[in-house]
Tab-separated table of C-alpha atoms and ligand atoms in Angstrom:
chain	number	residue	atom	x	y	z
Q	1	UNK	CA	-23.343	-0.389	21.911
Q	2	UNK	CA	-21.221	2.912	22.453
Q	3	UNK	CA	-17.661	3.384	21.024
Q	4	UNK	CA	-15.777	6.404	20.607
Q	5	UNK	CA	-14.652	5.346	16.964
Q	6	UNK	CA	-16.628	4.390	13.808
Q	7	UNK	CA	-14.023	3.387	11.031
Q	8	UNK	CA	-14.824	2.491	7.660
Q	9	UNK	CA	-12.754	0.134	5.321
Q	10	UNK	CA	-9.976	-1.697	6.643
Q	11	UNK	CA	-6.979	-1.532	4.040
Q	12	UNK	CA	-4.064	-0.082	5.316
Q	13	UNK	CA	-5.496	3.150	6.260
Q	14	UNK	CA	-7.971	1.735	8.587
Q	15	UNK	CA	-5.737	-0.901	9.793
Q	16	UNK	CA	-3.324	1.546	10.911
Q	17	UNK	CA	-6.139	4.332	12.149
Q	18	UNK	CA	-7.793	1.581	14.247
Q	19	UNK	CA	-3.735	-0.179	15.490
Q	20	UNK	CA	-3.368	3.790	16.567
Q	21	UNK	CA	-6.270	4.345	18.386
Q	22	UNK	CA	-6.551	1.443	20.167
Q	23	UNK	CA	-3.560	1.458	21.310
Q	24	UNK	CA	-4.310	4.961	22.904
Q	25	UNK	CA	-6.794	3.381	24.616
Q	26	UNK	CA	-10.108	4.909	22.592
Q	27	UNK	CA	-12.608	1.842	21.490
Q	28	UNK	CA	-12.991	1.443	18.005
Q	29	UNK	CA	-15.465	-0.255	15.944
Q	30	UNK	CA	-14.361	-1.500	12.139
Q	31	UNK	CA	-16.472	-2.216	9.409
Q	32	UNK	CA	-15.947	-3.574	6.167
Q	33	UNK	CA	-16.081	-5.700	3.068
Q	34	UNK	CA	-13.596	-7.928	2.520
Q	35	UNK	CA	-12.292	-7.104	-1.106
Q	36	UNK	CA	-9.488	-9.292	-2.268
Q	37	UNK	CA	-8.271	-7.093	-5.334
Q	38	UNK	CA	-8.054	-3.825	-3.002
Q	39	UNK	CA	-5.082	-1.912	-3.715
Q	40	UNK	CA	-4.014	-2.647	0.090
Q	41	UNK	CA	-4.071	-6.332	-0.226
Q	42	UNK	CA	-2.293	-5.942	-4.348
Q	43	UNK	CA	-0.081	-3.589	-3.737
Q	44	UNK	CA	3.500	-4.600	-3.794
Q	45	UNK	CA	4.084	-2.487	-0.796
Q	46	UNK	CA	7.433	-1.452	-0.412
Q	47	UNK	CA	9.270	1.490	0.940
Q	48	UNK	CA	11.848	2.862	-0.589
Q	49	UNK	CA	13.782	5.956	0.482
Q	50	UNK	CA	14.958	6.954	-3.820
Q	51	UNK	CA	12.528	8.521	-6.203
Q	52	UNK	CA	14.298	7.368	-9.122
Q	53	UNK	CA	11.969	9.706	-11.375
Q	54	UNK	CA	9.888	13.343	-11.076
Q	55	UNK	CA	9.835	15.130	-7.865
Q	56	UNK	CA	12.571	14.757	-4.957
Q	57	UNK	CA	11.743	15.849	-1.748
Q	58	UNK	CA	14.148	13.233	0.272
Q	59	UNK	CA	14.143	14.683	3.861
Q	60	UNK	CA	10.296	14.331	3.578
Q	61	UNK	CA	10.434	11.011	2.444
Q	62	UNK	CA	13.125	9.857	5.003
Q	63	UNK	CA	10.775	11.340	7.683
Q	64	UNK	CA	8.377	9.344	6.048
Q	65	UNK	CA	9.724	5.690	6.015
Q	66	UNK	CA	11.483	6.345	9.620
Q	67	UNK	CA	7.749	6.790	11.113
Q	68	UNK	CA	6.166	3.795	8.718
Q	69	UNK	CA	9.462	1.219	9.950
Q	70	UNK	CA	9.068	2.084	13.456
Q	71	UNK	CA	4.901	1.764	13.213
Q	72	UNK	CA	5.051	-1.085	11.657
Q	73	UNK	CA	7.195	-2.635	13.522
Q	74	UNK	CA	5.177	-1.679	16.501
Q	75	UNK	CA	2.268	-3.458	14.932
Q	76	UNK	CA	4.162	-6.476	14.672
Q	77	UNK	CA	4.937	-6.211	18.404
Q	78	UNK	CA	1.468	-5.667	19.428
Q	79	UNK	CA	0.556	-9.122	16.925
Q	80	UNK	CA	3.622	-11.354	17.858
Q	81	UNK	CA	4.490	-10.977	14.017
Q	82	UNK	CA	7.012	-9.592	11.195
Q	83	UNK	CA	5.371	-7.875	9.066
Q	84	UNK	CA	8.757	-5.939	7.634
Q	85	UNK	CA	11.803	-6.730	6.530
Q	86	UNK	CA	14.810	-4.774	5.347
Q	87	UNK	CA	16.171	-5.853	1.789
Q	88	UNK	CA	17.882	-4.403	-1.227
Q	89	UNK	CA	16.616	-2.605	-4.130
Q	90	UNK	CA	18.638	-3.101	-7.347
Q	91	UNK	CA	17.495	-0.537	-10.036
Q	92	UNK	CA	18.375	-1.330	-13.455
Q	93	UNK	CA	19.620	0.820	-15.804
Q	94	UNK	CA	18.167	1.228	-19.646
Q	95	UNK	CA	20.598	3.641	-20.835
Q	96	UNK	CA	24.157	4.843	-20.135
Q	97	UNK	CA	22.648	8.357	-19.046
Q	98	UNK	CA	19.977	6.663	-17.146
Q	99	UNK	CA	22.423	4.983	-14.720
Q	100	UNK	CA	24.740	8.549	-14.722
Q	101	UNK	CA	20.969	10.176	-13.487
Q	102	UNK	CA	20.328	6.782	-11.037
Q	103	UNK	CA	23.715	7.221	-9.569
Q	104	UNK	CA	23.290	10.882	-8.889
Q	105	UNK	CA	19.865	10.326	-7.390
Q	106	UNK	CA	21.184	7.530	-4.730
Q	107	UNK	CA	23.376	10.641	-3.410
Q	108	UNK	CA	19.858	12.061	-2.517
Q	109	UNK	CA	18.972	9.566	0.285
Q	110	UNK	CA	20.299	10.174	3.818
Q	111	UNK	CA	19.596	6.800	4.815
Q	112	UNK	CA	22.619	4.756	3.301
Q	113	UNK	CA	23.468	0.746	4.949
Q	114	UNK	CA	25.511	-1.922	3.261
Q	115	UNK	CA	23.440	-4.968	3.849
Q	116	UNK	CA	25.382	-8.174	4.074
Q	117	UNK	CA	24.231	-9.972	0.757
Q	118	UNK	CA	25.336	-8.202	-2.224
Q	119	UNK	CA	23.368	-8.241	-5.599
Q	120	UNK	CA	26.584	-8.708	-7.751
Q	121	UNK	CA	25.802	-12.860	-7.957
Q	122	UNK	CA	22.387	-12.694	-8.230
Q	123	UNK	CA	22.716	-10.182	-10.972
Q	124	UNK	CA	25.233	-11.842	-13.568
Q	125	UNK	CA	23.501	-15.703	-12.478
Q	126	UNK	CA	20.271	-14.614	-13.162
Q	127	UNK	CA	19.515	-11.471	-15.077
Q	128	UNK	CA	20.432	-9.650	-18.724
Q	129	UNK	CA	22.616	-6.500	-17.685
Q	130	UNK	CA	23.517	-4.307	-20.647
Q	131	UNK	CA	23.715	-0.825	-18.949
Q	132	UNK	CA	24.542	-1.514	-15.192
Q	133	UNK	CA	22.276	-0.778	-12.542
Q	134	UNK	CA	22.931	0.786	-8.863
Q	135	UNK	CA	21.407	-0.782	-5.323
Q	136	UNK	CA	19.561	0.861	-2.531
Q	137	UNK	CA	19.737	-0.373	0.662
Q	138	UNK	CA	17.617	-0.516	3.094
Q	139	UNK	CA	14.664	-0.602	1.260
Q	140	UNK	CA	11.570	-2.397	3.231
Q	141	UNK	CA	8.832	-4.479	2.117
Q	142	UNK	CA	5.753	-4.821	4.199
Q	143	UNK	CA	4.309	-8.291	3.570
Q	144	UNK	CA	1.404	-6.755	3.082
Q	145	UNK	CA	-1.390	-9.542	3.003
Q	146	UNK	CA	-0.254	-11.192	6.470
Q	147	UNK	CA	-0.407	-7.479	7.787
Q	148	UNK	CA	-4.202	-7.159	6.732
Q	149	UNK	CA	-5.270	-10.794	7.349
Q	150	UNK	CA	-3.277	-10.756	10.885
Q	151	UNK	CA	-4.793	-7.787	12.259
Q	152	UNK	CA	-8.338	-8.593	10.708
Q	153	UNK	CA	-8.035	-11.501	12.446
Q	154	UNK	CA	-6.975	-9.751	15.854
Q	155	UNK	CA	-10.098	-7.596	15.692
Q	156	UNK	CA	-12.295	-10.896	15.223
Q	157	UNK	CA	-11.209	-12.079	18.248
Q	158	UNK	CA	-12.027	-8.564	20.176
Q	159	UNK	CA	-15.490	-8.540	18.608
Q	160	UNK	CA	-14.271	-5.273	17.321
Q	161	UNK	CA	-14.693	-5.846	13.397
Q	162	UNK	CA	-17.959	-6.259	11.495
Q	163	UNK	CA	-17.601	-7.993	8.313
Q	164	UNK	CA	-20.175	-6.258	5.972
Q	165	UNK	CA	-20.674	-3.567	3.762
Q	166	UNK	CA	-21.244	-0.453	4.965
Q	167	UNK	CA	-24.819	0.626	4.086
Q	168	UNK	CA	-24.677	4.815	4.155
Q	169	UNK	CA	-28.676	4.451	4.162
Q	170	UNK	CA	-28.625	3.057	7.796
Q	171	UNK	CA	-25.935	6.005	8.971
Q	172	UNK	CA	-27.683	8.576	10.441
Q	173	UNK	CA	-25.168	12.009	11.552
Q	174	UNK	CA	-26.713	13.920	14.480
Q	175	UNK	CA	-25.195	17.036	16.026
Q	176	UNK	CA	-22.489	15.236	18.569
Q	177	UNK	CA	-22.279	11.694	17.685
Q	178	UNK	CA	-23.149	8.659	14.489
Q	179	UNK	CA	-25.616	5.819	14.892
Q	180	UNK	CA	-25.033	3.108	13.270
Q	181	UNK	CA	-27.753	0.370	13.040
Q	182	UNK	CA	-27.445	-0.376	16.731
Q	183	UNK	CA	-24.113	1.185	16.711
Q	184	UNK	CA	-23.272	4.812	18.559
Q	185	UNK	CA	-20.145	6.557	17.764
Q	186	UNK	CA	-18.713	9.259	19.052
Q	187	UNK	CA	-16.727	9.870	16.037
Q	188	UNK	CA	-17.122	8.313	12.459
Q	189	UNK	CA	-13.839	8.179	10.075
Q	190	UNK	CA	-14.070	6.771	6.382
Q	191	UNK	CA	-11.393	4.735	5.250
Q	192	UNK	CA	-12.966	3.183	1.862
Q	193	UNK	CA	-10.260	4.047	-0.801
Q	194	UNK	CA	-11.776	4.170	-3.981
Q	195	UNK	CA	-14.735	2.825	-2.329
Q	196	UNK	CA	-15.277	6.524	-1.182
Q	197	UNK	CA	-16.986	7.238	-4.902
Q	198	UNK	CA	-20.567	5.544	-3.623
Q	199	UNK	CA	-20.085	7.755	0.117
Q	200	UNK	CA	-22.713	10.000	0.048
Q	201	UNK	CA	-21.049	12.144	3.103
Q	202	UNK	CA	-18.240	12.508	1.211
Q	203	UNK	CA	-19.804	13.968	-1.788
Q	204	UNK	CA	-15.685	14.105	-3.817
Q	205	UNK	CA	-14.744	14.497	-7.111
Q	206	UNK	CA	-10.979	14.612	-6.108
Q	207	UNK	CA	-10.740	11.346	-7.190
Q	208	UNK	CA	-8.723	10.509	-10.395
Q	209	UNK	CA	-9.162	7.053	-12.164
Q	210	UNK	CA	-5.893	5.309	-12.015
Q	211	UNK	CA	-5.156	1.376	-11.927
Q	212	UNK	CA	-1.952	-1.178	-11.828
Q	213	UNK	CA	-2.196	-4.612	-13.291
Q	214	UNK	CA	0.084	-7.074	-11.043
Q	215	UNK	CA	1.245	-10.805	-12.273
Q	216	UNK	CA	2.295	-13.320	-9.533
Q	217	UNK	CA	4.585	-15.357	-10.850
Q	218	UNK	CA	6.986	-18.585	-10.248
Q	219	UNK	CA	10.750	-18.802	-11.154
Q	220	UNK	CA	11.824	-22.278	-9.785
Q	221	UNK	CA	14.763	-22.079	-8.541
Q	222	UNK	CA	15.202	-18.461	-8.034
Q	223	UNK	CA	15.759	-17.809	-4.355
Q	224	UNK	CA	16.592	-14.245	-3.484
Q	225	UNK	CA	16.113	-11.504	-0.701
Q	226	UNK	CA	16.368	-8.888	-2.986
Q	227	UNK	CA	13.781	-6.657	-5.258
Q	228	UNK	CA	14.966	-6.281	-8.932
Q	229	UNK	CA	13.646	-3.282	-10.891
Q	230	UNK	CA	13.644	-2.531	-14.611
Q	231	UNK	CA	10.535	-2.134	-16.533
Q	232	UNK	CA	8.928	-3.580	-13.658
Q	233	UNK	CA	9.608	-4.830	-10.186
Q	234	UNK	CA	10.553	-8.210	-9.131
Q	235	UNK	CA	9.707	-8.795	-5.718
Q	236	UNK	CA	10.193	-11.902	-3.848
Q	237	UNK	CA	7.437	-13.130	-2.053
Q	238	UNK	CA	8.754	-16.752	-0.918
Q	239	UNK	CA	8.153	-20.695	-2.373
Q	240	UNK	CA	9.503	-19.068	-5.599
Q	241	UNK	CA	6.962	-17.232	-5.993
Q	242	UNK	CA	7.389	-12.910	-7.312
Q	243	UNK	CA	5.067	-10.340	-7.502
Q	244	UNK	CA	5.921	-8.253	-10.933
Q	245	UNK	CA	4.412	-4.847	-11.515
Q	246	UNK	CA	3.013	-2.781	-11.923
Q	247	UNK	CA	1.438	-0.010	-14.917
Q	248	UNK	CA	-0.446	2.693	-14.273
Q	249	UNK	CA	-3.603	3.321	-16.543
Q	250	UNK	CA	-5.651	6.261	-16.092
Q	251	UNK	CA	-8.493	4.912	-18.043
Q	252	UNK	CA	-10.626	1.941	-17.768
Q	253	UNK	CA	-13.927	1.342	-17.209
Q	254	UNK	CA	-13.323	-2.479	-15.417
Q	255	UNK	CA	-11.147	-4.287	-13.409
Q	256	UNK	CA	-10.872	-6.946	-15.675
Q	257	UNK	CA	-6.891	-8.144	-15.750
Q	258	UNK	CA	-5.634	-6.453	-18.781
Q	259	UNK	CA	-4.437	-9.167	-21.712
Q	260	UNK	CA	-1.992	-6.487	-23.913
Q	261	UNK	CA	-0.330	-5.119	-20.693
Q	262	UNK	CA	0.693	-9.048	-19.330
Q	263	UNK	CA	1.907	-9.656	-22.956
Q	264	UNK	CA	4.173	-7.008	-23.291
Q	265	UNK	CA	4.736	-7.383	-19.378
Q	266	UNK	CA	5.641	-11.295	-19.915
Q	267	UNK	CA	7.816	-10.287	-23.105
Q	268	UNK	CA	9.964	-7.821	-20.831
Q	269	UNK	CA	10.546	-10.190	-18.524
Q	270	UNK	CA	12.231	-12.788	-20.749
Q	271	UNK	CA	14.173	-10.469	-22.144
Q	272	UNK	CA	15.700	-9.269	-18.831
Q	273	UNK	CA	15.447	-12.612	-16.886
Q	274	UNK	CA	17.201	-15.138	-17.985
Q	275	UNK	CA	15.542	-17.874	-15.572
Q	276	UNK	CA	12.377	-19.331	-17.131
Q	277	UNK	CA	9.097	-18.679	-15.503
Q	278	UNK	CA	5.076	-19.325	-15.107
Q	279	UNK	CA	2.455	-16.754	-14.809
Q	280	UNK	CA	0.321	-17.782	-11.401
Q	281	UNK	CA	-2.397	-15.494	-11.680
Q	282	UNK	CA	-2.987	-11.831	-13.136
Q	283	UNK	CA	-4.513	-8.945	-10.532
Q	284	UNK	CA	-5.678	-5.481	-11.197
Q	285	UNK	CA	-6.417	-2.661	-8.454
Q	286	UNK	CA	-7.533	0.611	-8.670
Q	287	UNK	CA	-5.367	3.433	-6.605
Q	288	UNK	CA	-7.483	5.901	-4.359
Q	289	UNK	CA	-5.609	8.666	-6.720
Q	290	UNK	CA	-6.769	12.324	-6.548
Q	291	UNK	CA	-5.860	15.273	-8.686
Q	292	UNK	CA	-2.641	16.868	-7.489
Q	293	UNK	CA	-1.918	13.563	-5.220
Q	294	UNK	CA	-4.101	15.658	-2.297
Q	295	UNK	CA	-4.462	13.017	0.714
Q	296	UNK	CA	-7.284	13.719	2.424
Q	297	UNK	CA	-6.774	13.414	6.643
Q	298	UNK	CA	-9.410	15.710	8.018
Q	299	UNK	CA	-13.061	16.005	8.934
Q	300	UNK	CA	-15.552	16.295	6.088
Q	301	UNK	CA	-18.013	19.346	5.524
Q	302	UNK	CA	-19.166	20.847	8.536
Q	303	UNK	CA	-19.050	18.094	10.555
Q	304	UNK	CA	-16.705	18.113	13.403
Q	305	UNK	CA	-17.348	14.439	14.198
Q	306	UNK	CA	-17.006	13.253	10.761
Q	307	UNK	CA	-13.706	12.260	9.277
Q	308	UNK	CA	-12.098	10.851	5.897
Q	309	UNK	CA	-8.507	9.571	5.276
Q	310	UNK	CA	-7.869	9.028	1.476
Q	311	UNK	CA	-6.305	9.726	-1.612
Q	312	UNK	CA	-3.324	7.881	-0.219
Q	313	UNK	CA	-2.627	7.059	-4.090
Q	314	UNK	CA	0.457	5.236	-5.072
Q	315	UNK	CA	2.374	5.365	-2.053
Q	316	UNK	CA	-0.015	4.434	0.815
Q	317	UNK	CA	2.366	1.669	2.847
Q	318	UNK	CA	4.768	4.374	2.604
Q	319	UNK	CA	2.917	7.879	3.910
Q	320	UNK	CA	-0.025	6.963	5.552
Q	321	UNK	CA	1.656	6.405	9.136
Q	322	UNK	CA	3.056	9.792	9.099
Q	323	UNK	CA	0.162	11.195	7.561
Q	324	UNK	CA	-1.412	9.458	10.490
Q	325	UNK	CA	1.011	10.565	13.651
Q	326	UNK	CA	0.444	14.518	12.543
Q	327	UNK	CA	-3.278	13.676	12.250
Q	328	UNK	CA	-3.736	11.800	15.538
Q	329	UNK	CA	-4.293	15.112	17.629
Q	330	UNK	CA	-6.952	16.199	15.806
Q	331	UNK	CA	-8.540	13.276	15.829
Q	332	UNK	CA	-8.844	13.025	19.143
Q	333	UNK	CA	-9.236	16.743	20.312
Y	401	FAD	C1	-0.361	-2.333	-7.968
Y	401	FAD	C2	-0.131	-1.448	-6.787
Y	401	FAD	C3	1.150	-1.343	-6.239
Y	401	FAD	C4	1.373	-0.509	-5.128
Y	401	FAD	N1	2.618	-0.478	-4.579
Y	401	FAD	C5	2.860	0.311	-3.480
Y	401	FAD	C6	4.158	0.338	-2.893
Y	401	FAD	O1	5.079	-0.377	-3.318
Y	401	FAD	N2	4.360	1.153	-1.807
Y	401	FAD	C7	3.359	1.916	-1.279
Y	401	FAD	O2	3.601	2.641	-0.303
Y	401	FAD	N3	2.099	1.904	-1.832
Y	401	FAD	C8	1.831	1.129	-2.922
Y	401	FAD	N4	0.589	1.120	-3.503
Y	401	FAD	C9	-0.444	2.062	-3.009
Y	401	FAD	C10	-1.228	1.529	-1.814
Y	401	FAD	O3	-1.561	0.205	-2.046
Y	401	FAD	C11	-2.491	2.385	-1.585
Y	401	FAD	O4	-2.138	3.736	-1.451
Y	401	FAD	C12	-3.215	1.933	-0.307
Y	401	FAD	O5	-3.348	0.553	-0.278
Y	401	FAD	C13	-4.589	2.578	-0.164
Y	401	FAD	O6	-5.128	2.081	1.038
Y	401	FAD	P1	-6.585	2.451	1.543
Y	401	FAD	O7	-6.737	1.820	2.876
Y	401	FAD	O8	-6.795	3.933	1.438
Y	401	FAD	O9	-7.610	1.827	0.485
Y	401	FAD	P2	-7.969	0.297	0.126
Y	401	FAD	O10	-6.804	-0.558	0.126
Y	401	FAD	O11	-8.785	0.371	-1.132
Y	401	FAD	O12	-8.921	-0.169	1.315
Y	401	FAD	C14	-10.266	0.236	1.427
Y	401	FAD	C15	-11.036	-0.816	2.222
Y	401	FAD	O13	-12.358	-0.302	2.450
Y	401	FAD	C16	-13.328	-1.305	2.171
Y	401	FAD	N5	-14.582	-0.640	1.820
Y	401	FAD	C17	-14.799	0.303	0.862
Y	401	FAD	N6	-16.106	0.698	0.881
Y	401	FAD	C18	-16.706	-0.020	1.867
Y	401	FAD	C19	-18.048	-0.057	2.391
Y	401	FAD	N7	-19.027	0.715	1.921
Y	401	FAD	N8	-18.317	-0.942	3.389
Y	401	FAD	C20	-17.336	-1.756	3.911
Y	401	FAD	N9	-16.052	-1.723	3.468
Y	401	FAD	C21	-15.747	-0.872	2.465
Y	401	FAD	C22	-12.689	-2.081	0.999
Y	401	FAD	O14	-13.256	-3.365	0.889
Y	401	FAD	C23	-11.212	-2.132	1.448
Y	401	FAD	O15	-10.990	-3.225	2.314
Y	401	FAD	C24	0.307	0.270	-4.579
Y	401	FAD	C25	-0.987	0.127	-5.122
Y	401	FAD	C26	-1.203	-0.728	-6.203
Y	401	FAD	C27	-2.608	-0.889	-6.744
């Protein structure tokens, strides 16, 4: 079998590398494992136009999220699905000065829409408010797991998936095109996040260890459109149920759910939330993080034919389909 694309891994940056090229009209082959705790399928997954904290570079980031709605939306198009929706963001304040330094960073964003529910309710019903908080809107989440699962599934269908691992011993790299078992490839692009460490083409050590510890939880009788942040972020994912996250620990040897962090995580919670609530399950991912949050969207070595996209880090939902429209002539040159 001949295709023109080879893609590796199919969390979001393969997803949207393969939605892109096939809709160009190139034929693409996907491989990959199915992991459950990738940081694709834990990842809260929300875009959000305010960096509340370190560096602002809004125009960049409002570039950014314009290109991710509209591709994602386009996605949905493609699979007869929603896979975004616009919603509020209401930031929490621990300190007087922090909500002086939130309400002077809201100024930053040029996107700015009242949506029609307001937070006030929700806020005094259901939550402890000692120092105020401020709300961005739009924000968008990307339901993230009916993304992956939906489009996994649409490549089923079109025989164009392979559902295996990826064995680098059986990849053999010759002048002007990959083979592949009894695959040939034009082109070959990894897309393995962290998975990238065992990639023997790839040969990085970019990478920095870095991973987020995620509880899904139910409030009965909490029903709400909008994210709450303090400590953590609330996000409603329907039935009552919230995903609430996330830490970042930059060392670890497993991904074993961390016991201290969902203790002082489930302590937080009670004192901010005043609505009781049951821990469903505890997940832990590890971020494709490199040193100096590099992303990586270019061909590897000497290789012409031979790409990587990676190091997408913390905000992967958010950059990668920019990172992806500048790539895309490259790619294809
Ligand atoms: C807790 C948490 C919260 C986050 N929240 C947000 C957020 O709110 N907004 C945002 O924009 N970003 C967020 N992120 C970041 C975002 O999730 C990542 O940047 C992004 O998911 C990385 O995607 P990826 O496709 O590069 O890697 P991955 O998601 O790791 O996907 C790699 C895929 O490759 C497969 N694979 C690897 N090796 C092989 C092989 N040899 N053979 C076959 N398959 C292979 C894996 O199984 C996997 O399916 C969050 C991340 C975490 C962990």
């Amino acid at each position: 079998m001949n295709v023109d694309f080879l893609i590796i891994g199919q969390g979001i940056a393969g997803t949207l590398l393969s939605f892109e090229l096939l809709s160009k009209g190139y034929s693409v082959i996907v491989i990959d494992k199915i992991q459950t705790n990738s940081a694709s399928n834990v990842a809260g997954a929300v875009l959000n136009p305010i960096v509340f904290k370190g560096r602002k570079n809004a125009t960049e980031r409002n570039k950014q999220i314009k290109i991710a709605v509209d591709t994602y939306e386009k996605l949905g198009d493609k699979l007869s699905r929603a896979f975004i929706r616009k919603t509020t963001l209401v930031k929490f304040a621990g300190s007087e000065e922090e909500l002086i330094n939130l309400e002077s960073s809201t100024g930053l964003s040029a996107v700015k829409e009242s949506l029609s529910a307001s937070p006030d309710m929700e806020v005094a019903e259901y939550f402890y408010n000692t120092h105020g908080y401020i709300s961005v809107s739009p924000v968008w989440k990307i339901n993230n797991q009916h993304l992956l699962s939906s489009w996994r599934n649409f490549l089923l269908q079109n025989n164009l998936l392979i559902e295996e691992h990826f064995d680098y011993s059986d990849c053999k790299i010759f002048p002007d095109s990959i083979k592949y078992k009894n695959l040939h490839s034009k082109k070959i692009i990894f897309c393995e996040g962290v998975g990238a460490l065992a990639d023997p083409f790839l040969k990085t050590d970019s990478f920095v260890k870095n991973r987020g510890d995620v509880l899904i939880i139910r409030i009965p009788g909490f029903k709400t459109e909008n994210i709450f942040q303090k400590d953590y972020r609330l996000i409603p994912l329907g039935d009552e149920l919230f995903w609430l996250g996330s830490n970042y620990r930059w060392s670890f040897e497993t991904l074993e759910p961390d016991a201290e962090w969902r203790t002082h995580t489930e302590k937080a919670l009670t004192n901010w939330l005043k609505l009781p609530f049951k821990v469903e399950s505890h997940l832990a991912a590890e971020r494709p993080t490199t040193a100096g949050q590099q992303v990586f969207a270019s061909h590897v070595g000497n290789h012409q034919h031979v790409f990587w996209l990676n190091g997408l880090g913390t905000k992967g939902f958010t950059i990668a389909p920019a990172v992806i429209q500048n790539w895309l002539p490259e790619l294809i040159s």
